[in-house]
Structures are given as C-alpha cells and as structure tokens.
PDB file of C-alpha atoms and ligand atoms in Angstrom:
ATOM      1  CA  MET A1076      67.226  74.532  71.233  1.00  0.00           C
ATOM      2  CA  PRO A1077      64.780  73.809  74.111  1.00  0.00           C
ATOM      3  CA  LYS A1078      62.531  70.898  73.837  1.00  0.00           C
ATOM      4  CA  ASP A1079      58.852  70.751  74.351  1.00  0.00           C
ATOM      5  CA  ALA A1080      57.646  73.244  77.015  1.00  0.00           C
ATOM      6  CA  ASP A1081      54.776  70.763  77.690  1.00  0.00           C
ATOM      7  CA  ALA A1082      52.729  70.021  74.590  1.00  0.00           C
ATOM      8  CA  ASN A1083      49.553  69.448  76.645  1.00  0.00           C
ATOM      9  CA  THR A1084      49.409  72.715  78.364  1.00  0.00           C
ATOM     10  CA  ALA A1085      51.050  74.943  75.681  1.00  0.00           C
ATOM     11  CA  PRO A1086      49.014  77.778  74.653  1.00  0.00           C
ATOM     12  CA  ALA A1087      47.767  77.213  71.061  1.00  0.00           C
ATOM     13  CA  HIS A1088      47.943  80.896  70.199  1.00  0.00           C
ATOM     14  CA  VAL A1089      50.688  83.199  71.456  1.00  0.00           C
ATOM     15  CA  ALA A1090      50.786  86.886  70.624  1.00  0.00           C
ATOM     16  CA  ILE A1091      53.953  88.937  71.279  1.00  0.00           C
ATOM     17  CA  ILE A1092      54.493  92.608  71.572  1.00  0.00           C
ATOM     18  CA  MET A1093      58.045  92.786  70.596  1.00  0.00           C
ATOM     19  CA  ASP A1094      59.202  95.820  72.372  1.00  0.00           C
ATOM     20  CA  GLY A1095      62.654  97.155  73.248  1.00  0.00           C
ATOM     21  CA  ASN A1096      64.555  97.259  69.965  1.00  0.00           C
ATOM     22  CA  GLY A1097      65.355 100.967  70.273  1.00  0.00           C
ATOM     23  CA  ARG A1098      66.616 100.742  73.817  1.00  0.00           C
ATOM     24  CA  TRP A1099      68.786  97.717  72.927  1.00  0.00           C
ATOM     25  CA  ALA A1100      70.530  99.638  70.127  1.00  0.00           C
ATOM     26  CA  VAL A1101      70.980 102.820  72.276  1.00  0.00           C
ATOM     27  CA  GLN A1102      72.571 100.774  75.052  1.00  0.00           C
ATOM     28  CA  ARG A1103      75.156  99.801  72.478  1.00  0.00           C
ATOM     29  CA  GLY A1104      75.659 103.343  71.150  1.00  0.00           C
ATOM     30  CA  ARG A1105      74.098 102.357  67.871  1.00  0.00           C
ATOM     31  CA  PRO A1106      71.156 103.985  65.883  1.00  0.00           C
ATOM     32  CA  ARG A1107      67.676 102.576  66.694  1.00  0.00           C
ATOM     33  CA  LEU A1108      67.453 100.851  63.311  1.00  0.00           C
ATOM     34  CA  PHE A1109      70.288  98.622  64.372  1.00  0.00           C
ATOM     35  CA  GLY A1110      68.011  97.250  67.046  1.00  0.00           C
ATOM     36  CA  HIS A1111      65.167  96.698  64.681  1.00  0.00           C
ATOM     37  CA  HIS A1112      67.508  94.488  62.484  1.00  0.00           C
ATOM     38  CA  ALA A1113      68.479  92.564  65.574  1.00  0.00           C
ATOM     39  CA  GLY A1114      64.914  92.180  66.409  1.00  0.00           C
ATOM     40  CA  ALA A1115      63.935  90.736  63.020  1.00  0.00           C
ATOM     41  CA  ARG A1116      66.742  88.044  63.526  1.00  0.00           C
ATOM     42  CA  ARG A1117      64.964  87.069  66.822  1.00  0.00           C
ATOM     43  CA  VAL A1118      61.680  86.839  65.025  1.00  0.00           C
ATOM     44  CA  LYS A1119      63.109  84.132  62.758  1.00  0.00           C
ATOM     45  CA  GLU A1120      64.372  82.008  65.702  1.00  0.00           C
ATOM     46  CA  ILE A1121      61.136  82.319  67.700  1.00  0.00           C
ATOM     47  CA  VAL A1122      59.012  81.286  64.732  1.00  0.00           C
ATOM     48  CA  LYS A1123      61.334  78.256  64.117  1.00  0.00           C
ATOM     49  CA  ALA A1124      60.975  77.260  67.864  1.00  0.00           C
ATOM     50  CA  CYS A1125      57.088  77.193  67.811  1.00  0.00           C
ATOM     51  CA  PRO A1126      56.426  73.597  66.457  1.00  0.00           C
ATOM     52  CA  ASP A1127      58.568  71.960  69.119  1.00  0.00           C
ATOM     53  CA  LEU A1128      56.993  74.099  71.824  1.00  0.00           C
ATOM     54  CA  GLY A1129      53.538  73.149  70.731  1.00  0.00           C
ATOM     55  CA  VAL A1130      52.585  76.677  69.527  1.00  0.00           C
ATOM     56  CA  LYS A1131      50.301  76.431  66.551  1.00  0.00           C
ATOM     57  CA  TYR A1132      49.567  80.174  66.114  1.00  0.00           C
ATOM     58  CA  LEU A1133      52.006  83.052  66.639  1.00  0.00           C
ATOM     59  CA  THR A1134      51.052  86.630  66.233  1.00  0.00           C
ATOM     60  CA  ILE A1135      53.645  89.322  66.486  1.00  0.00           C
ATOM     61  CA  PHE A1136      53.223  93.085  66.708  1.00  0.00           C
ATOM     62  CA  ALA A1137      55.565  94.607  64.157  1.00  0.00           C
ATOM     63  CA  PHE A1138      54.306  98.193  63.648  1.00  0.00           C
ATOM     64  CA  SER A1139      51.440  99.940  65.265  1.00  0.00           C
ATOM     65  CA  THR A1140      48.995 102.617  63.952  1.00  0.00           C
ATOM     66  CA  GLU A1141      50.713 104.994  66.388  1.00  0.00           C
ATOM     67  CA  ASN A1142      54.347 104.106  65.315  1.00  0.00           C
ATOM     68  CA  TRP A1143      53.963 106.568  62.414  1.00  0.00           C
ATOM     69  CA  LYS A1144      54.587 109.350  65.033  1.00  0.00           C
ATOM     70  CA  ARG A1145      58.287 108.361  65.055  1.00  0.00           C
ATOM     71  CA  THR A1146      60.957 110.108  62.948  1.00  0.00           C
ATOM     72  CA  GLN A1147      60.629 109.817  59.285  1.00  0.00           C
ATOM     73  CA  THR A1148      64.090 108.114  59.185  1.00  0.00           C
ATOM     74  CA  GLU A1149      63.070 105.458  61.708  1.00  0.00           C
ATOM     75  CA  VAL A1150      59.684 104.801  59.984  1.00  0.00           C
ATOM     76  CA  ALA A1151      61.402 104.634  56.426  1.00  0.00           C
ATOM     77  CA  GLY A1152      64.096 102.318  57.921  1.00  0.00           C
ATOM     78  CA  ILE A1153      61.591  99.990  59.456  1.00  0.00           C
ATOM     79  CA  MET A1154      59.467  99.825  56.171  1.00  0.00           C
ATOM     80  CA  SER A1155      62.603  99.077  54.205  1.00  0.00           C
ATOM     81  CA  LEU A1156      63.539  96.405  56.777  1.00  0.00           C
ATOM     82  CA  PHE A1157      59.943  94.824  56.202  1.00  0.00           C
ATOM     83  CA  ARG A1158      60.618  94.621  52.514  1.00  0.00           C
ATOM     84  CA  ILE A1159      64.069  93.182  52.920  1.00  0.00           C
ATOM     85  CA  TYR A1160      62.827  90.625  55.395  1.00  0.00           C
ATOM     86  CA  LEU A1161      59.861  89.382  53.326  1.00  0.00           C
ATOM     87  CA  GLU A1162      61.996  89.135  50.172  1.00  0.00           C
ATOM     88  CA  ARG A1163      64.810  87.301  52.045  1.00  0.00           C
ATOM     89  CA  GLU A1164      62.626  84.924  54.246  1.00  0.00           C
ATOM     90  CA  ALA A1165      59.766  84.082  51.832  1.00  0.00           C
ATOM     91  CA  GLU A1166      61.278  80.912  50.574  1.00  0.00           C
ATOM     92  CA  GLU A1167      62.332  79.532  53.974  1.00  0.00           C
ATOM     93  CA  LEU A1168      59.016  80.420  55.538  1.00  0.00           C
ATOM     94  CA  PHE A1169      57.249  78.523  52.707  1.00  0.00           C
ATOM     95  CA  LYS A1170      59.626  75.428  52.995  1.00  0.00           C
ATOM     96  CA  SER A1171      59.279  75.143  56.679  1.00  0.00           C
ATOM     97  CA  GLY A1172      55.531  75.027  56.555  1.00  0.00           C
ATOM     98  CA  VAL A1173      54.647  78.470  57.968  1.00  0.00           C
ATOM     99  CA  CYS A1174      51.388  79.936  56.905  1.00  0.00           C
ATOM    100  CA  VAL A1175      51.808  83.726  56.878  1.00  0.00           C
ATOM    101  CA  ARG A1176      49.053  86.362  57.291  1.00  0.00           C
ATOM    102  CA  PHE A1177      49.056  90.061  57.864  1.00  0.00           C
ATOM    103  CA  ILE A1178      46.637  92.019  59.970  1.00  0.00           C
ATOM    104  CA  GLY A1179      46.280  95.861  60.182  1.00  0.00           C
ATOM    105  CA  ASP A1180      45.322  98.486  57.556  1.00  0.00           C
ATOM    106  CA  ARG A1181      47.288  98.213  54.367  1.00  0.00           C
ATOM    107  CA  ILE A1182      46.065 101.476  53.005  1.00  0.00           C
ATOM    108  CA  ARG A1183      49.089 103.465  54.356  1.00  0.00           C
ATOM    109  CA  LEU A1184      51.651 100.965  53.272  1.00  0.00           C
ATOM    110  CA  ASP A1185      53.599 101.380  50.048  1.00  0.00           C
ATOM    111  CA  ASP A1186      52.673  99.344  47.034  1.00  0.00           C
ATOM    112  CA  LYS A1187      55.807  97.299  46.815  1.00  0.00           C
ATOM    113  CA  LEU A1188      55.547  96.229  50.493  1.00  0.00           C
ATOM    114  CA  VAL A1189      51.750  95.335  50.009  1.00  0.00           C
ATOM    115  CA  SER A1190      52.537  93.136  47.018  1.00  0.00           C
ATOM    116  CA  LEU A1191      55.198  91.298  48.879  1.00  0.00           C
ATOM    117  CA  MET A1192      52.627  90.775  51.669  1.00  0.00           C
ATOM    118  CA  ASP A1193      50.041  89.578  49.130  1.00  0.00           C
ATOM    119  CA  GLU A1194      52.471  87.271  47.432  1.00  0.00           C
ATOM    120  CA  LEU A1195      53.611  85.669  50.647  1.00  0.00           C
ATOM    121  CA  GLU A1196      50.042  85.102  51.999  1.00  0.00           C
ATOM    122  CA  LEU A1197      49.178  83.484  48.702  1.00  0.00           C
ATOM    123  CA  ARG A1198      52.292  81.328  48.468  1.00  0.00           C
ATOM    124  CA  THR A1199      52.002  79.980  52.073  1.00  0.00           C
ATOM    125  CA  ALA A1200      48.152  79.694  52.248  1.00  0.00           C
ATOM    126  CA  GLN A1201      48.168  75.866  52.236  1.00  0.00           C
ATOM    127  CA  ASN A1202      50.809  75.617  54.901  1.00  0.00           C
ATOM    128  CA  ASP A1203      49.668  74.301  58.337  1.00  0.00           C
ATOM    129  CA  ARG A1204      52.718  73.661  60.601  1.00  0.00           C
ATOM    130  CA  VAL A1205      52.711  77.132  62.185  1.00  0.00           C
ATOM    131  CA  HIS A1206      50.387  80.073  61.524  1.00  0.00           C
ATOM    132  CA  LEU A1207      52.329  83.292  61.722  1.00  0.00           C
ATOM    133  CA  THR A1208      50.341  86.507  61.775  1.00  0.00           C
ATOM    134  CA  VAL A1209      52.239  89.807  61.472  1.00  0.00           C
ATOM    135  CA  ALA A1210      50.585  92.880  62.728  1.00  0.00           C
ATOM    136  CA  LEU A1211      51.683  95.711  60.543  1.00  0.00           C
ATOM    137  CA  ASN A1212      50.126  99.177  60.731  1.00  0.00           C
ATOM    138  CA  TYR A1213      47.841  97.452  63.210  1.00  0.00           C
ATOM    139  CA  GLY A1214      45.912  99.124  66.090  1.00  0.00           C
ATOM    140  CA  GLY A1215      43.129  97.371  68.033  1.00  0.00           C
ATOM    141  CA  ARG A1216      40.805 100.542  68.020  1.00  0.00           C
ATOM    142  CA  ASP A1217      41.420 100.910  64.234  1.00  0.00           C
ATOM    143  CA  GLU A1218      40.596  97.333  63.572  1.00  0.00           C
ATOM    144  CA  VAL A1219      37.332  97.454  65.548  1.00  0.00           C
ATOM    145  CA  THR A1220      36.365 100.771  63.818  1.00  0.00           C
ATOM    146  CA  ARG A1221      36.999  99.407  60.348  1.00  0.00           C
ATOM    147  CA  ALA A1222      34.897  96.248  61.326  1.00  0.00           C
ATOM    148  CA  ALA A1223      32.039  98.562  62.579  1.00  0.00           C
ATOM    149  CA  LYS A1224      32.203 100.527  59.316  1.00  0.00           C
ATOM    150  CA  ARG A1225      31.950  97.481  57.254  1.00  0.00           C
ATOM    151  CA  LEU A1226      29.104  96.134  59.300  1.00  0.00           C
ATOM    152  CA  ALA A1227      27.245  99.478  58.940  1.00  0.00           C
ATOM    153  CA  TYR A1228      27.715  99.163  55.350  1.00  0.00           C
ATOM    154  CA  GLU A1229      26.164  95.685  55.111  1.00  0.00           C
ATOM    155  CA  VAL A1230      23.238  97.101  57.005  1.00  0.00           C
ATOM    156  CA  GLU A1231      23.047 100.085  54.740  1.00  0.00           C
ATOM    157  CA  GLN A1232      22.938  97.672  51.787  1.00  0.00           C
ATOM    158  CA  GLY A1233      20.183  95.611  53.350  1.00  0.00           C
ATOM    159  CA  ARG A1234      22.312  92.378  53.643  1.00  0.00           C
ATOM    160  CA  LEU A1235      22.108  92.476  57.461  1.00  0.00           C
ATOM    161  CA  THR A1236      19.809  94.218  59.988  1.00  0.00           C
ATOM    162  CA  HIS A1237      20.691  95.805  63.315  1.00  0.00           C
ATOM    163  CA  ASN A1238      19.422  92.505  65.010  1.00  0.00           C
ATOM    164  CA  ASP A1239      22.092  90.524  63.295  1.00  0.00           C
ATOM    165  CA  VAL A1240      24.890  92.481  65.120  1.00  0.00           C
ATOM    166  CA  ASP A1241      26.201  90.376  67.946  1.00  0.00           C
ATOM    167  CA  ALA A1242      29.849  89.600  69.115  1.00  0.00           C
ATOM    168  CA  GLU A1243      30.106  86.694  66.771  1.00  0.00           C
ATOM    169  CA  THR A1244      29.080  88.766  63.615  1.00  0.00           C
ATOM    170  CA  LEU A1245      31.299  91.686  64.689  1.00  0.00           C
ATOM    171  CA  ALA A1246      34.222  89.223  65.001  1.00  0.00           C
ATOM    172  CA  GLN A1247      33.716  88.024  61.476  1.00  0.00           C
ATOM    173  CA  PHE A1248      34.525  91.448  60.292  1.00  0.00           C
ATOM    174  CA  LEU A1249      37.761  91.794  62.221  1.00  0.00           C
ATOM    175  CA  ASP A1250      41.184  91.298  60.508  1.00  0.00           C
ATOM    176  CA  THR A1251      41.667  88.195  62.737  1.00  0.00           C
ATOM    177  CA  HIS A1252      38.339  86.495  61.717  1.00  0.00           C
ATOM    178  CA  VAL A1253      40.161  83.236  60.763  1.00  0.00           C
ATOM    179  CA  LEU A1254      42.243  82.976  63.990  1.00  0.00           C
ATOM    180  CA  PRO A1255      41.447  81.752  67.450  1.00  0.00           C
ATOM    181  CA  ASP A1256      41.731  84.244  70.255  1.00  0.00           C
ATOM    182  CA  PRO A1257      45.236  84.462  71.840  1.00  0.00           C
ATOM    183  CA  ASP A1258      45.673  82.299  75.060  1.00  0.00           C
ATOM    184  CA  LEU A1259      48.832  84.113  76.015  1.00  0.00           C
ATOM    185  CA  VAL A1260      50.100  87.683  75.322  1.00  0.00           C
ATOM    186  CA  ILE A1261      53.860  88.291  76.034  1.00  0.00           C
ATOM    187  CA  ARG A1262      55.314  91.754  76.097  1.00  0.00           C
ATOM    188  CA  THR A1263      59.124  92.147  76.309  1.00  0.00           C
ATOM    189  CA  SER A1264      61.134  95.190  77.572  1.00  0.00           C
ATOM    190  CA  GLY A1265      59.544  95.715  80.963  1.00  0.00           C
ATOM    191  CA  GLU A1266      56.506  97.916  79.854  1.00  0.00           C
ATOM    192  CA  ALA A1267      53.264  96.726  81.347  1.00  0.00           C
ATOM    193  CA  ARG A1268      50.796  97.966  78.804  1.00  0.00           C
ATOM    194  CA  ILE A1269      48.941  96.792  75.775  1.00  0.00           C
ATOM    195  CA  SER A1270      49.546  99.652  73.426  1.00  0.00           C
ATOM    196  CA  ASN A1271      46.468  98.997  71.342  1.00  0.00           C
ATOM    197  CA  PHE A1272      47.195  95.437  70.459  1.00  0.00           C
ATOM    198  CA  LEU A1273      44.480  92.815  69.901  1.00  0.00           C
ATOM    199  CA  LEU A1274      41.999  94.634  72.284  1.00  0.00           C
ATOM    200  CA  TRP A1275      38.940  92.617  71.375  1.00  0.00           C
ATOM    201  CA  GLN A1276      40.760  89.175  70.956  1.00  0.00           C
ATOM    202  CA  SER A1277      42.706  89.342  74.227  1.00  0.00           C
ATOM    203  CA  ALA A1278      39.559  89.724  76.489  1.00  0.00           C
ATOM    204  CA  TYR A1279      40.525  86.486  78.270  1.00  0.00           C
ATOM    205  CA  ALA A1280      44.211  86.072  77.450  1.00  0.00           C
ATOM    206  CA  GLU A1281      46.824  85.620  80.029  1.00  0.00           C
ATOM    207  CA  TYR A1282      49.480  88.209  80.055  1.00  0.00           C
ATOM    208  CA  GLU A1283      53.159  87.910  80.705  1.00  0.00           C
ATOM    209  CA  PHE A1284      55.460  90.904  80.950  1.00  0.00           C
ATOM    210  CA  VAL A1285      59.217  90.225  80.831  1.00  0.00           C
ATOM    211  CA  ASP A1286      62.133  92.593  81.304  1.00  0.00           C
ATOM    212  CA  THR A1287      64.267  91.221  78.485  1.00  0.00           C
ATOM    213  CA  LEU A1288      64.465  93.546  75.441  1.00  0.00           C
ATOM    214  CA  TRP A1289      63.094  91.951  72.326  1.00  0.00           C
ATOM    215  CA  PRO A1290      66.574  91.500  70.570  1.00  0.00           C
ATOM    216  CA  ASP A1291      67.734  89.353  73.634  1.00  0.00           C
ATOM    217  CA  PHE A1292      64.527  87.302  73.891  1.00  0.00           C
ATOM    218  CA  THR A1293      65.766  83.727  73.190  1.00  0.00           C
ATOM    219  CA  PRO A1294      63.850  80.573  72.345  1.00  0.00           C
ATOM    220  CA  ASN A1295      64.970  79.368  75.645  1.00  0.00           C
ATOM    221  CA  GLU A1296      63.228  82.226  77.569  1.00  0.00           C
ATOM    222  CA  PHE A1297      60.304  81.725  75.320  1.00  0.00           C
ATOM    223  CA  ALA A1298      60.003  78.169  76.321  1.00  0.00           C
ATOM    224  CA  LYS A1299      60.246  79.231  80.131  1.00  0.00           C
ATOM    225  CA  VAL A1300      57.334  81.750  79.781  1.00  0.00           C
ATOM    226  CA  LEU A1301      55.251  78.892  78.175  1.00  0.00           C
ATOM    227  CA  GLN A1302      56.016  76.612  81.047  1.00  0.00           C
ATOM    228  CA  GLY A1303      54.705  79.381  83.412  1.00  0.00           C
ATOM    229  CA  PHE A1304      51.552  79.551  81.289  1.00  0.00           C
ATOM    230  CA  GLY A1305      50.915  75.876  81.904  1.00  0.00           C
ATOM    231  CA  LYS A1306      50.698  76.517  85.645  1.00  0.00           C
ATOM    232  CA  ARG A1307      48.028  79.217  85.472  1.00  0.00           C
ATOM    233  CA  GLU A1308      44.376  78.511  86.075  1.00  0.00           C
ATOM    234  CA  ARG A1309      42.012  80.036  83.547  1.00  0.00           C
ATOM    235  CA  ARG A1310      38.450  80.505  84.662  1.00  0.00           C
ATOM    236  CA  PHE A1311      36.795  82.678  81.885  1.00  0.00           C
ATOM    237  CA  GLY A1312      34.350  84.147  84.491  1.00  0.00           C
ATOM    238  CA  ALA A1313      33.165  80.757  85.762  1.00  0.00           C
ATOM    239  CA  ILE A1314      34.298  79.183  89.160  1.00  0.00           C
ATOM    240  CA  ARG A1315      36.466  76.214  89.760  1.00  0.00           C
ATOM    241  CA  ALA A1316      34.611  72.877  89.069  1.00  0.00           C
TER     242      ALA A1316
HETATM  243  C1  IPE B1391      59.638  97.806  69.269  1.00  0.00           C
HETATM  244  O1  IPE B1391      60.639  98.406  69.733  1.00  0.00           O
HETATM  245  C2  IPE B1391      59.469  97.852  67.699  1.00  0.00           C
HETATM  246  C3  IPE B1391      58.545  98.849  67.154  1.00  0.00           C
HETATM  247  C4  IPE B1391      57.704  99.548  67.797  1.00  0.00           C
HETATM  248  C5  IPE B1391      58.573  98.885  65.621  1.00  0.00           C
HETATM  249  P1  IPE B1391      60.832  99.896  69.986  1.00  0.00           P
HETATM  250  O2  IPE B1391      61.308 100.647  68.757  1.00  0.00           O
HETATM  251  O3  IPE B1391      59.530 100.469  70.542  1.00  0.00           O
HETATM  252  O4  IPE B1391      61.932  99.994  71.126  1.00  0.00           O
HETATM  253  P2  IPE B1391      62.055 100.838  72.474  1.00  0.00           P
HETATM  254  O5  IPE B1391      60.694 100.659  73.236  1.00  0.00           O
HETATM  255  O6  IPE B1391      62.050 102.230  71.969  1.00  0.00           O
HETATM  256  O7  IPE B1391      63.190 100.444  73.076  1.00  0.00           O
HETATM  257  C1  IPE B1392      54.205  98.677  70.659  1.00  0.00           C
HETATM  258  O1  IPE B1392      55.448  99.086  71.233  1.00  0.00           O
HETATM  259  C2  IPE B1392      54.166  98.430  69.253  1.00  0.00           C
HETATM  260  C3  IPE B1392      55.002  97.432  68.603  1.00  0.00           C
HETATM  261  C4  IPE B1392      55.718  96.476  69.449  1.00  0.00           C
HETATM  262  C5  IPE B1392      55.064  97.304  67.293  1.00  0.00           C
HETATM  263  P1  IPE B1392      55.566 100.756  71.301  1.00  0.00           P
HETATM  264  O2  IPE B1392      57.003 100.914  71.646  1.00  0.00           O
HETATM  265  O3  IPE B1392      55.188 101.517  70.060  1.00  0.00           O
HETATM  266  O4  IPE B1392      54.537 101.062  72.434  1.00  0.00           O
HETATM  267  P2  IPE B1392      54.614 102.318  73.465  1.00  0.00           P
HETATM  268  O5  IPE B1392      54.732 103.487  72.645  1.00  0.00           O
HETATM  269  O6  IPE B1392      55.686 102.026  74.372  1.00  0.00           O
HETATM  270  O7  IPE B1392      53.185 102.225  74.173  1.00  0.00           O
HETATM  271 MG1   MG B1393      58.751 100.612  72.383  1.00  0.00          MG
END
C-alpha cells in the first residue's frame, strides 16, 4: 500500500468516473458483467486507501441516468451486483469508519436496492473517517432539473420568492447539498469527457484523465494521480498573489 501522497496538498474531495469495465472484460474474452465485478473489487481497495492518502471525501460514478440505454441483461446484472455488494460490504464499511451516501434519483431503482441504500446510509451516518458517496442513477442535468423543480415548488407554496433564488440556495436543493465541491475529478479508460457527472459541483475542479481501465486502477496509481494534483496551481478566476 502506498503511503501518504502528501497530506498537505491532497485533495479533500476526489470524484471518480470509473470507466472501462466493459472493455476490460471484452479484452479477456469474457462478458461485460465480469468487468463490472472486477470493478467492484477495485472500489473496495480505493476506498480503503483514502485515509492514508488524505482523501476525506470520495465520490464514485456507479451508474448514470443514461446507462439504462444498455441491454436489459447488462442493466439487470449491474443492479444485482449493487445489491450483492451492499449486502456483502455493509458491515466492513461500517466498521472501517466509512460514512456512505447515495446521490441520484431513486425513483427508477427497485425497492430492495433502495432499502439496502437507506439502511447503509442510516447505519453509517455517524462515521467520519471517509465519506463515500455513490452516484447511482445519477445525471448532472437530472439533478439540477430536480433541484429547480423543488425550488419552484417552494416558491409556489410561498415559502421562498424568486429573489431568494441564488447559487447558494440552488445548491441546497442538489443531492450533494451536504458535500464540499470536488477538488479533483479522475476519469479512467482514456475517454476525455464528463458524461453528465457533477456538472454544477465541478465548476472549478481539476481533471485528470488516465488511460488505465477501471479494474486495473490500483491504489498506487491513485496515489500518483494525487501527487500530480499537489503540483497544480488553482486560481479560481483570480490572479496569482
Ligand atoms: C463503467 O464501465 C461502468 C458503468 C458505466 C456502469 P463501462 O461499462 O462503461 O465500460 P466500457 O466503457 O464499456 O469499457
Ligand atoms: C460514465 O461512463 C458513467 C459511469 C462511469 C457510471 P459511460 O461509459 O456510461 O460514459 P460514455 O457513454 O462513454 O459517455
Ligand atoms: Mg464506458
């Protein structure tokens, strides 16, 4: 296990677009689902590495609002993998001090999965070692749209007026309202796009695109990417002092 990237410059919040499971499996002549299982094992290792690397918040993109377009077999397989994973890992996540949250729209997810998500959130709510957020049936546009809808409802009910609507208020209606914005967004598998991930929250995030397919992304490579982040100069629109 790699030690400390550099605790002083480590990004507090890292978000990861875990891409490349399908290609990883196909390269091995196996069904795509085989890659998703291998990807899930990686998640476990990366979460475990966070405290030593100084990462307090980790947000992972597990299933997008667009991923329903895949074959029924793949979607059903991924959903059953989520159920298996949550059942199997709940105890260990709790014991290792991980606070788990889910973002995304739960409306399209099956009842059994949603109750496992609720249970895990409740069970780990007091944990504070690492904050793991899983984006499941998540889309940035969908999230902002849902937030706008709820804001409109508050105005309709007379609890807010249009003058109350500013960036801060809108952010309070996002799924991520309790989280800081991501400092670094990593995407594996060589694709250089966001695919609708954390659109609002990543306004000033640094991006890192790596060629490695997600099931091959090791804690060592993770540590190297974090080291690279420490060398970047973030300006947030201002000029260097
Ligand atoms: C990412 O891997 C996992 C999900 C989107 C659920 P992919 O399944 O997109 O893998 P590739 O991009 O086809 O290799
Ligand atoms: C993004 O990967 C979604 C997840 C990693 C869950 P995709 O593989 O779905 O993205 P596109 O289709 O290549 O943009
Ligand atoms: Mg992909």
